[in-house]
PDB file of N, CA and C in Angstrom:
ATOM      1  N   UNK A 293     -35.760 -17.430  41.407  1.00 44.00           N
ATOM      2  CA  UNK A 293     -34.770 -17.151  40.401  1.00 44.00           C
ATOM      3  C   UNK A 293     -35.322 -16.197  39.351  1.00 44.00           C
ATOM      4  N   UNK A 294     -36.633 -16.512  38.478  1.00 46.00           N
ATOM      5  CA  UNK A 294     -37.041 -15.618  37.682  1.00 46.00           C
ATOM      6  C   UNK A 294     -37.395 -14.649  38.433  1.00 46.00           C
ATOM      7  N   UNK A 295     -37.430 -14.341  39.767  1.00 42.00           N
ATOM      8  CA  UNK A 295     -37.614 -12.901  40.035  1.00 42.00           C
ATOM      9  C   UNK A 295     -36.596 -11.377  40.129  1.00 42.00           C
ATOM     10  N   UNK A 296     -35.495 -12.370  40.186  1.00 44.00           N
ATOM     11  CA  UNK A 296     -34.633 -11.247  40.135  1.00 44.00           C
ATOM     12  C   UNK A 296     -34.157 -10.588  38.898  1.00 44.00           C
ATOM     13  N   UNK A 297     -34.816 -11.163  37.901  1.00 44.00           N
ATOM     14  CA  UNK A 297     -34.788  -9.792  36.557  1.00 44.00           C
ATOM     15  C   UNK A 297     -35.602  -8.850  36.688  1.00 44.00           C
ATOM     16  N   UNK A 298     -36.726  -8.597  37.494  1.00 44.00           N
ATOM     17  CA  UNK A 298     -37.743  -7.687  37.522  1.00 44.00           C
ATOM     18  C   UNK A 298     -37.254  -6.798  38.655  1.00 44.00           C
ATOM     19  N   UNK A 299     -36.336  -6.894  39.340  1.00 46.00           N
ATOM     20  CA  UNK A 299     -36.073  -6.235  40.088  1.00 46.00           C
ATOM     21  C   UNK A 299     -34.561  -5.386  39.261  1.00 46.00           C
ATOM     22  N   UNK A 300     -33.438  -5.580  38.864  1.00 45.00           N
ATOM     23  CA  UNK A 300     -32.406  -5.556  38.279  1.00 45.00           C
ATOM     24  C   UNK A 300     -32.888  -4.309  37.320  1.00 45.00           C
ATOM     25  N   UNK A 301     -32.262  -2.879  37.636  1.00 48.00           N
ATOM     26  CA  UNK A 301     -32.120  -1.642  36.585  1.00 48.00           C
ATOM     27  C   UNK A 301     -31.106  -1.588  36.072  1.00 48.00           C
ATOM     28  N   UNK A 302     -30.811  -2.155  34.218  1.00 48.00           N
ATOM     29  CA  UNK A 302     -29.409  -2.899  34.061  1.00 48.00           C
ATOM     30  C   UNK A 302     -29.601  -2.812  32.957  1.00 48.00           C
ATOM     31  N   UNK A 303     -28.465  -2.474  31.674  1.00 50.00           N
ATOM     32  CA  UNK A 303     -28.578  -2.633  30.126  1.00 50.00           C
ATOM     33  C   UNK A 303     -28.764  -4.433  30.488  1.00 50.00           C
ATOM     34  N   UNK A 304     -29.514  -4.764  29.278  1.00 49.00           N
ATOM     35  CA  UNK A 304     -30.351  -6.210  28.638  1.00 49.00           C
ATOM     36  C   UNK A 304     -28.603  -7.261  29.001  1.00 49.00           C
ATOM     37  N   UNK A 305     -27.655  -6.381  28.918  1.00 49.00           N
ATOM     38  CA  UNK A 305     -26.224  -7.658  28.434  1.00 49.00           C
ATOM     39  C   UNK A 305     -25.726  -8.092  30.042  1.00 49.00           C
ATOM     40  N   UNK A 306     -25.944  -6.781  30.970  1.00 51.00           N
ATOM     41  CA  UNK A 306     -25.300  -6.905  32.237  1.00 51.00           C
ATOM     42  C   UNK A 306     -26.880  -7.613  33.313  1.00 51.00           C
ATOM     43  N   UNK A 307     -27.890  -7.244  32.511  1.00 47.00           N
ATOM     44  CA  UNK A 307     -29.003  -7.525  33.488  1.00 47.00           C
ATOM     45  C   UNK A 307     -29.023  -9.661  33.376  1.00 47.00           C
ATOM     46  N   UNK A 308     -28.817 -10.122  32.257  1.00 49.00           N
ATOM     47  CA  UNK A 308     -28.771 -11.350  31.755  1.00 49.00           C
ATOM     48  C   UNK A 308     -27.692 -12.220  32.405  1.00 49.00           C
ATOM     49  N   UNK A 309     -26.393 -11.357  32.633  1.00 47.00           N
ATOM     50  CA  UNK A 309     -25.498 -12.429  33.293  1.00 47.00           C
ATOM     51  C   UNK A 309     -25.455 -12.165  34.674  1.00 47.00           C
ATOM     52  N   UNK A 310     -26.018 -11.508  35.340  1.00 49.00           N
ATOM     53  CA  UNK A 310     -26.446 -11.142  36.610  1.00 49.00           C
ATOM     54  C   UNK A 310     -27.891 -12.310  36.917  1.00 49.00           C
ATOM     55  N   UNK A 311     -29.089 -12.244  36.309  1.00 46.00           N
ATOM     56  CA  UNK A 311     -29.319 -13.423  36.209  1.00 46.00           C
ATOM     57  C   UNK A 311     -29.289 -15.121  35.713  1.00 46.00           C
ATOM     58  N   UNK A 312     -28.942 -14.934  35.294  1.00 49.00           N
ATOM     59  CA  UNK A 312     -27.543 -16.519  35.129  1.00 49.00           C
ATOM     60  C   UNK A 312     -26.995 -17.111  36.183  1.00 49.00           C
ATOM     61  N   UNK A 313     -26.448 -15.974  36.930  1.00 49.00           N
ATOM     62  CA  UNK A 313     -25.476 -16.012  37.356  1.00 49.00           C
ATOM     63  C   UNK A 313     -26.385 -16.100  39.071  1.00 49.00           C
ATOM     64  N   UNK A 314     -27.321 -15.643  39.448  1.00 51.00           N
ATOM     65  CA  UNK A 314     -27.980 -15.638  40.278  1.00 51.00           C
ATOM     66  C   UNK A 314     -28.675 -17.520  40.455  1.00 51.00           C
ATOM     67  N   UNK A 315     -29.065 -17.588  38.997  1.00 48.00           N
ATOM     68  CA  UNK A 315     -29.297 -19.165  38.616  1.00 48.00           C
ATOM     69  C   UNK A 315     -28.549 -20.118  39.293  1.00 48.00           C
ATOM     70  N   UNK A 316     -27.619 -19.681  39.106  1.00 51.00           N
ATOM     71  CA  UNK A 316     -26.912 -20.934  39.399  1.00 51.00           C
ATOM     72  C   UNK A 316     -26.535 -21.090  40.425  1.00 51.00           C
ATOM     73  N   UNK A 317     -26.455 -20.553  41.822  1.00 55.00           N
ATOM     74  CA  UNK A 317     -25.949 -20.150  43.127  1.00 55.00           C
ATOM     75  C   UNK A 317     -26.431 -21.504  43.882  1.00 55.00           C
ATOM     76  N   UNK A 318     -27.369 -22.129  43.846  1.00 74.00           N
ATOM     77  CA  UNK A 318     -28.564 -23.160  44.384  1.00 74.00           C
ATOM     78  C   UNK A 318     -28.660 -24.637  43.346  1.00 74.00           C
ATOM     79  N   UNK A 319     -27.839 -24.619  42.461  1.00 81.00           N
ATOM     80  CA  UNK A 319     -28.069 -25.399  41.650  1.00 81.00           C
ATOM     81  C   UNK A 319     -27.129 -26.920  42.275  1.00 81.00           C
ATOM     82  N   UNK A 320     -27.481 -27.717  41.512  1.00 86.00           N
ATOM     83  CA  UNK A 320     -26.901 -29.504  42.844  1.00 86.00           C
ATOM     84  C   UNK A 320     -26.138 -30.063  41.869  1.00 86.00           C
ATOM     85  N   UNK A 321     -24.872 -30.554  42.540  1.00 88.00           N
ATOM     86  CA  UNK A 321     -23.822 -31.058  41.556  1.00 88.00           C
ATOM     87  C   UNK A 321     -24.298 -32.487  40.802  1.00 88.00           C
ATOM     88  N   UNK A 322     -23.750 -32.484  39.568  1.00 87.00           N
ATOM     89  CA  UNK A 322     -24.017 -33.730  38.933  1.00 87.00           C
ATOM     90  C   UNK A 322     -22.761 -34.592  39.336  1.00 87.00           C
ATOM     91  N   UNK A 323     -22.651 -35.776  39.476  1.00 88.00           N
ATOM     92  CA  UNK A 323     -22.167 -36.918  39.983  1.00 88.00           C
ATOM     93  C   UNK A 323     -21.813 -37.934  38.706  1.00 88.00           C
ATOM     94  N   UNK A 324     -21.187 -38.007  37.721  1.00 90.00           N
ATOM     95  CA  UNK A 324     -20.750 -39.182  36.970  1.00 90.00           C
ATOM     96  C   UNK A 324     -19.993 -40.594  37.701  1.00 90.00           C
ATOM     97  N   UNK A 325     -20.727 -41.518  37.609  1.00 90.00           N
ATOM     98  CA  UNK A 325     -19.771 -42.723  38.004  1.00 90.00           C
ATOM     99  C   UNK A 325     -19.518 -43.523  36.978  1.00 90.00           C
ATOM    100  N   UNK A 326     -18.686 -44.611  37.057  1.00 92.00           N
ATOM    101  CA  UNK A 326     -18.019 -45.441  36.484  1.00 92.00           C
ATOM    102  C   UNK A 326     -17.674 -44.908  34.938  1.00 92.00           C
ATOM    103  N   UNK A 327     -17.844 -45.579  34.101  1.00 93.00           N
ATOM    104  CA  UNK A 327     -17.659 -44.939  32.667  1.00 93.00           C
ATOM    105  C   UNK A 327     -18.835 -43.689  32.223  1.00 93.00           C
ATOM    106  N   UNK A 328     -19.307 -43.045  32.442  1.00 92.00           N
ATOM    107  CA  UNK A 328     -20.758 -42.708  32.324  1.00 92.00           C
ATOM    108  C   UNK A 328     -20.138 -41.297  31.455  1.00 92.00           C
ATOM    109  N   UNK A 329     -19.348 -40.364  31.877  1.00 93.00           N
ATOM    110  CA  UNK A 329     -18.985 -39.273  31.732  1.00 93.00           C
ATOM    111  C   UNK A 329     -18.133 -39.447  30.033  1.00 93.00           C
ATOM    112  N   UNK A 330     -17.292 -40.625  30.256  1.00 94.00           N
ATOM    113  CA  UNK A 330     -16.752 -41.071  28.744  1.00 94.00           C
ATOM    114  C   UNK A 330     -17.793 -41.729  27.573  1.00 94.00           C
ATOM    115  N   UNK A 331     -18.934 -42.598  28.553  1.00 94.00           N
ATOM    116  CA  UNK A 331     -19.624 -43.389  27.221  1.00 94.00           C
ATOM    117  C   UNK A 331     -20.519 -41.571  26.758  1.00 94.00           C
ATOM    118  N   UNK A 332     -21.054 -41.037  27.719  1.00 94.00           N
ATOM    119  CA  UNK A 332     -21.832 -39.541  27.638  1.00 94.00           C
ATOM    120  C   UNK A 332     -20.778 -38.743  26.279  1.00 94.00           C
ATOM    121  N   UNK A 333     -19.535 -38.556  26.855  1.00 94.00           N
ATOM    122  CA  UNK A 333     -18.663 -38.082  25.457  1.00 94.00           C
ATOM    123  C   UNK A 333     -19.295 -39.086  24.319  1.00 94.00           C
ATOM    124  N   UNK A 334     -19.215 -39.722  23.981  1.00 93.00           N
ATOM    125  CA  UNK A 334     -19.347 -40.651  22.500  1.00 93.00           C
ATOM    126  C   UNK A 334     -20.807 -39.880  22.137  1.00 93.00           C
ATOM    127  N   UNK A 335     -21.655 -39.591  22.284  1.00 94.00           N
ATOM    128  CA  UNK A 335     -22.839 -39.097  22.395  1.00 94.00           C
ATOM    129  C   UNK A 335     -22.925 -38.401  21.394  1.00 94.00           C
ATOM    130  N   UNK A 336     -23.407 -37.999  20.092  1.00 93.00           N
ATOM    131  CA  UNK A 336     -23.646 -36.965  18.976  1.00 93.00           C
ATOM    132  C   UNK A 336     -23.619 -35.841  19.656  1.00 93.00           C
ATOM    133  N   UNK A 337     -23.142 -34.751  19.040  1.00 94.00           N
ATOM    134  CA  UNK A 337     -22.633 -33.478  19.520  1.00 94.00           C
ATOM    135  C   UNK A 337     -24.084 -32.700  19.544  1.00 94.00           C
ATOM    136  N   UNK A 338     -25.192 -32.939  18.978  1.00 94.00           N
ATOM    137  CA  UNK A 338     -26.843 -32.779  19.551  1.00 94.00           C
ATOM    138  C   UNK A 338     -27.411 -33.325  20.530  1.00 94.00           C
ATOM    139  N   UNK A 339     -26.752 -34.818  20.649  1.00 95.00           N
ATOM    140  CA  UNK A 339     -27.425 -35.364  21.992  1.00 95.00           C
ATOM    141  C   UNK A 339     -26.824 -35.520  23.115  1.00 95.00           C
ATOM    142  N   UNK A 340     -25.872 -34.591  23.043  1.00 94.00           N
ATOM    143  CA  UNK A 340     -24.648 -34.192  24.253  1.00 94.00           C
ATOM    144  C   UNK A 340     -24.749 -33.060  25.154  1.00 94.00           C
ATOM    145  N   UNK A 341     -25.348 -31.978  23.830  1.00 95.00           N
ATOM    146  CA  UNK A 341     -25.725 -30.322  24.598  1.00 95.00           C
ATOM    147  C   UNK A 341     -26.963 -30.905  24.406  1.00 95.00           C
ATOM    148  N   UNK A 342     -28.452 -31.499  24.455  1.00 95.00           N
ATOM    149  CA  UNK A 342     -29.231 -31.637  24.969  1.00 95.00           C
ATOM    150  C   UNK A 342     -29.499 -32.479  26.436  1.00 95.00           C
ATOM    151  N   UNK A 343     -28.565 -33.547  26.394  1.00 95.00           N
ATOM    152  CA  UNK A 343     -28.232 -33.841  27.733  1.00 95.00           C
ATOM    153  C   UNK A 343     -28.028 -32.534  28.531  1.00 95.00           C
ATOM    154  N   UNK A 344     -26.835 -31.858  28.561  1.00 94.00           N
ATOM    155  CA  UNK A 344     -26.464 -30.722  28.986  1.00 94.00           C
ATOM    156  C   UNK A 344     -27.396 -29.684  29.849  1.00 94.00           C
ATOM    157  N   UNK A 345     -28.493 -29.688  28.368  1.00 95.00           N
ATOM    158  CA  UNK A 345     -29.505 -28.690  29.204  1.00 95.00           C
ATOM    159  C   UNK A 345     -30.665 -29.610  29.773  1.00 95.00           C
ATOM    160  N   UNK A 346     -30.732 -30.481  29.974  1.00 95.00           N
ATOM    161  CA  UNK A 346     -31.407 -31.732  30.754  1.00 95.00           C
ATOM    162  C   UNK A 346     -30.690 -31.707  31.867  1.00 95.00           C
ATOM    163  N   UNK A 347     -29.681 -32.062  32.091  1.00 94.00           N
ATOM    164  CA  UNK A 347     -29.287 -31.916  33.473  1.00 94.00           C
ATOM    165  C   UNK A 347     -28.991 -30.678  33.663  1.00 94.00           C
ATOM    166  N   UNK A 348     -29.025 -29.926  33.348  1.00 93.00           N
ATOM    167  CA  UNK A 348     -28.986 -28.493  33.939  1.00 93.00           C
ATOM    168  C   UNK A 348     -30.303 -28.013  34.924  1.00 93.00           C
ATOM    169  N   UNK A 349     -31.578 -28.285  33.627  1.00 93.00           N
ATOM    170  CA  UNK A 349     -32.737 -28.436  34.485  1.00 93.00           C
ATOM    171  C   UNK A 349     -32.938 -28.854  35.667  1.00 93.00           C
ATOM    172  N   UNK A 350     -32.375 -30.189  35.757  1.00 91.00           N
ATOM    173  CA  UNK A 350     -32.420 -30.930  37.200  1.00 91.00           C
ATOM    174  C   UNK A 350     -31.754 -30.595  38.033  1.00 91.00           C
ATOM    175  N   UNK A 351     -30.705 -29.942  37.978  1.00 91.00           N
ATOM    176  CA  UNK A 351     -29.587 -29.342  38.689  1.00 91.00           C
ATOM    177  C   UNK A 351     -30.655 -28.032  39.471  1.00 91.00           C
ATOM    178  N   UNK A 352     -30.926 -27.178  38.723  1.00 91.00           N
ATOM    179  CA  UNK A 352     -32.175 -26.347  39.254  1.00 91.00           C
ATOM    180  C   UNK A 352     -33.633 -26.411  39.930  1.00 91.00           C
ATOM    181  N   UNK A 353     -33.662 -27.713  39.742  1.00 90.00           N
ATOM    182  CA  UNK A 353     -35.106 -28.109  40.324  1.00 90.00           C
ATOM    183  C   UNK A 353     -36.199 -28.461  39.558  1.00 90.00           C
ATOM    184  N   UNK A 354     -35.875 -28.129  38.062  1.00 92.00           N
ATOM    185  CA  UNK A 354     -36.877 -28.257  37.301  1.00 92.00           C
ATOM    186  C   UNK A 354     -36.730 -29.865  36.995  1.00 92.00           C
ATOM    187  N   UNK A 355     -37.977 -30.237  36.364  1.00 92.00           N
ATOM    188  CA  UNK A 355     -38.387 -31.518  35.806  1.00 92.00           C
ATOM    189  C   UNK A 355     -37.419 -31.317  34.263  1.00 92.00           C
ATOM    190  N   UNK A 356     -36.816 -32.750  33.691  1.00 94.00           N
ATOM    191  CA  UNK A 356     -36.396 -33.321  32.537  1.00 94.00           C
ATOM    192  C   UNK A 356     -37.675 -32.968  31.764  1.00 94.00           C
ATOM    193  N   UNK A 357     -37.637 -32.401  30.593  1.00 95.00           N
ATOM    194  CA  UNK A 357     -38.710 -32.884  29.121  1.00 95.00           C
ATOM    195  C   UNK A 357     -39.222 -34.062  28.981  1.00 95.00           C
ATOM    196  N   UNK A 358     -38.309 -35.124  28.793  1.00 95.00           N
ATOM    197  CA  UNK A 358     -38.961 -36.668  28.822  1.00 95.00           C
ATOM    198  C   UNK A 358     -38.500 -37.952  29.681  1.00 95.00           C
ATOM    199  N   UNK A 359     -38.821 -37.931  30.765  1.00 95.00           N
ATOM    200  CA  UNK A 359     -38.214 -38.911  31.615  1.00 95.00           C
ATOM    201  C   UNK A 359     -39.172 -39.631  31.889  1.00 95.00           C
ATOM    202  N   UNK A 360     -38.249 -40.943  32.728  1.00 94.00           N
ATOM    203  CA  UNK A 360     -39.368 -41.658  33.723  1.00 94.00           C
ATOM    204  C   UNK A 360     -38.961 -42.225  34.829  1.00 94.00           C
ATOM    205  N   UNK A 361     -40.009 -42.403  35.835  1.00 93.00           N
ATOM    206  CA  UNK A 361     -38.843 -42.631  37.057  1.00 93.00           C
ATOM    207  C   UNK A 361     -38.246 -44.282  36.990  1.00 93.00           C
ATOM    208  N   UNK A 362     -36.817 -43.968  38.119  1.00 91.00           N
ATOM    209  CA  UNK A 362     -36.373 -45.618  37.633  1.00 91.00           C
ATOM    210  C   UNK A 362     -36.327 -46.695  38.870  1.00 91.00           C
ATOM    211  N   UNK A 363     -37.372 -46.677  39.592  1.00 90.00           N
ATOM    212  CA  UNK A 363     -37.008 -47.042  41.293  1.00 90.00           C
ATOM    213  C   UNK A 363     -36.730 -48.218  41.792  1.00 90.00           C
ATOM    214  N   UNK A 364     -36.448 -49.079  40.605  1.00 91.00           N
ATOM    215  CA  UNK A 364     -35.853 -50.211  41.250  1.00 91.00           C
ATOM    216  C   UNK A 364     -34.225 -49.865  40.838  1.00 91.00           C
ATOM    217  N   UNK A 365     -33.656 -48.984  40.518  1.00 88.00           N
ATOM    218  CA  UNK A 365     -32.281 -47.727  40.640  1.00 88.00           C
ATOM    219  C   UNK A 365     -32.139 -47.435  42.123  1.00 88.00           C
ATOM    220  N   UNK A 366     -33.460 -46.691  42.857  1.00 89.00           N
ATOM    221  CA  UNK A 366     -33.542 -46.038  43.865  1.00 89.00           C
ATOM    222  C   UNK A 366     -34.050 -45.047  43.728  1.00 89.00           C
ATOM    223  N   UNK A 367     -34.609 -44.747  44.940  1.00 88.00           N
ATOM    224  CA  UNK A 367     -35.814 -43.405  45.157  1.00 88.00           C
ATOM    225  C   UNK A 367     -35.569 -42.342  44.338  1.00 88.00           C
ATOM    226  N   UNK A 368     -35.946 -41.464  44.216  1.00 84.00           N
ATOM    227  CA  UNK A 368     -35.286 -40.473  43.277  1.00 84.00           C
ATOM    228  C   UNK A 368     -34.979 -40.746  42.069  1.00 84.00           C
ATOM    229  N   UNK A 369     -34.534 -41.901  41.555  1.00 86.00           N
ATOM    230  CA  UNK A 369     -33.621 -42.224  40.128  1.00 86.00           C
ATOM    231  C   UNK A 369     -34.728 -41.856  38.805  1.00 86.00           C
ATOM    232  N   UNK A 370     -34.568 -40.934  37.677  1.00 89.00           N
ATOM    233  CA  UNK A 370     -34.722 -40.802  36.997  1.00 89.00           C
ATOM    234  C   UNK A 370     -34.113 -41.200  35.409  1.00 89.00           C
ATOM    235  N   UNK A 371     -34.706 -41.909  34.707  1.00 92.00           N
ATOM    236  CA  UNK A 371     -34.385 -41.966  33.484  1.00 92.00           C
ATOM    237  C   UNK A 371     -34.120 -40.744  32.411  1.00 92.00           C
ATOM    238  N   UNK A 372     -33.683 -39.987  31.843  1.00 94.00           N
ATOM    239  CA  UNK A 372     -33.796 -38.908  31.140  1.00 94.00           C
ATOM    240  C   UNK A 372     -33.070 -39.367  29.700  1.00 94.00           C
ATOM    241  N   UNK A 373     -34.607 -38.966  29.205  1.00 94.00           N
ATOM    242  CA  UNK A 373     -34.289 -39.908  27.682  1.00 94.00           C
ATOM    243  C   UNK A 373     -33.973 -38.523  26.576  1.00 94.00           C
ATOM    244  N   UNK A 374     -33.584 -38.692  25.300  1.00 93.00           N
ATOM    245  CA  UNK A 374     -33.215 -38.415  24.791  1.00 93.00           C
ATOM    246  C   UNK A 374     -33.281 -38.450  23.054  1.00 93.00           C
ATOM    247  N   UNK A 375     -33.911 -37.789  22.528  1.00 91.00           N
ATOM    248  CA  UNK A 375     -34.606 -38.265  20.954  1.00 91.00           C
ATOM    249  C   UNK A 375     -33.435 -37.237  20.488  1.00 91.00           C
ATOM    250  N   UNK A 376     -32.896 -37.713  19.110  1.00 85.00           N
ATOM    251  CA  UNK A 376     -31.849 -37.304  18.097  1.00 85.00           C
ATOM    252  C   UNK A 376     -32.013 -37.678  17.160  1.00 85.00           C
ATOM    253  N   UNK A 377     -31.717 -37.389  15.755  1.00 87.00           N
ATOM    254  CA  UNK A 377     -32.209 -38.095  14.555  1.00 87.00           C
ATOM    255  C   UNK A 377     -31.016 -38.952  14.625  1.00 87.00           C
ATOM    256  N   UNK A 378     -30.403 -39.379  15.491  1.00 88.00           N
ATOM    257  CA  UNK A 378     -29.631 -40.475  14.910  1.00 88.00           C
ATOM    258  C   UNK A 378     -30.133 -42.163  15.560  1.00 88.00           C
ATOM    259  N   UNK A 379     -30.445 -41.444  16.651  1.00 91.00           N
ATOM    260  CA  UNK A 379     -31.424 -42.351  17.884  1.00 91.00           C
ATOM    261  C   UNK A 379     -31.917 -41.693  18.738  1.00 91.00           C
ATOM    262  N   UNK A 380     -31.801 -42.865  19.948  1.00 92.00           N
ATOM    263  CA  UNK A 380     -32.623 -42.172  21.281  1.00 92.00           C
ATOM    264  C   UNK A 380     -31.766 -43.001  22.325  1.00 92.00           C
ATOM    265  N   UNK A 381     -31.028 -41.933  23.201  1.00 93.00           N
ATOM    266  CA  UNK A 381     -29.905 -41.558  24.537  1.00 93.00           C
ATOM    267  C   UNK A 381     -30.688 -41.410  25.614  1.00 93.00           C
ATOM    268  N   UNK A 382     -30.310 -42.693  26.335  1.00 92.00           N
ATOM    269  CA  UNK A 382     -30.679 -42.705  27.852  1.00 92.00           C
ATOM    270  C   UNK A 382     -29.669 -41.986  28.999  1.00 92.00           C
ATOM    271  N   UNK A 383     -29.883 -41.245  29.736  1.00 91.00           N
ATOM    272  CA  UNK A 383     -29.054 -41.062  31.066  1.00 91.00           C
ATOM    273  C   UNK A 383     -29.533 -40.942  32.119  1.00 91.00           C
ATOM    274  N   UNK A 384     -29.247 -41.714  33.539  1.00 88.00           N
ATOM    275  CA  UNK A 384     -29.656 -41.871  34.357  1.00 88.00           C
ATOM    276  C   UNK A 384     -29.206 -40.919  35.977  1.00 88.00           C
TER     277      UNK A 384
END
């Protein structure tokens, strides 16, 4: 993914959403079940777009900032925590 800006001969505005946009082609759908997507709304409008770019990460392949794994969840299951000055937001 970061390679295709070095290749791209492009003003800075068209070269940026060309990679973005390359980003995201490979990226893995997020899955909300049961209430998760509504209790996630209630969430401080800081610890909502940091979720956001937390699962975005993961969506791409990259590792969460502060997680831990959760395996009695199941293989794979990650905790992805969440610090805000109001508290601290778990999503799984």
């Amino acid at each position: 993914m970061g390679q295709c800006c070095h290749r791209i001969k492009a003003p800075l505005v068209e070269h940026t959403k060309v990679c973005i946009l390359l980003g995201e082609v490979d990226s893995k759908p997020v899955e909300f079940r049961g209430s998760s997507l509504e209790d996630l709304r209630a969430f401080p409008l800081a610890a909502r777009r940091e979720v956001g770019h937390q699962l975005n990460q993961v969506q791409n392949g990259r590792e969460p900032d502060d997680w831990k794994p959760m395996n009695t969840m199941g293989q794979g299951v990650r905790e992805i925590r969440i610090r805000d000055e109001v508290g601290v937001f778990r999503v799984l």
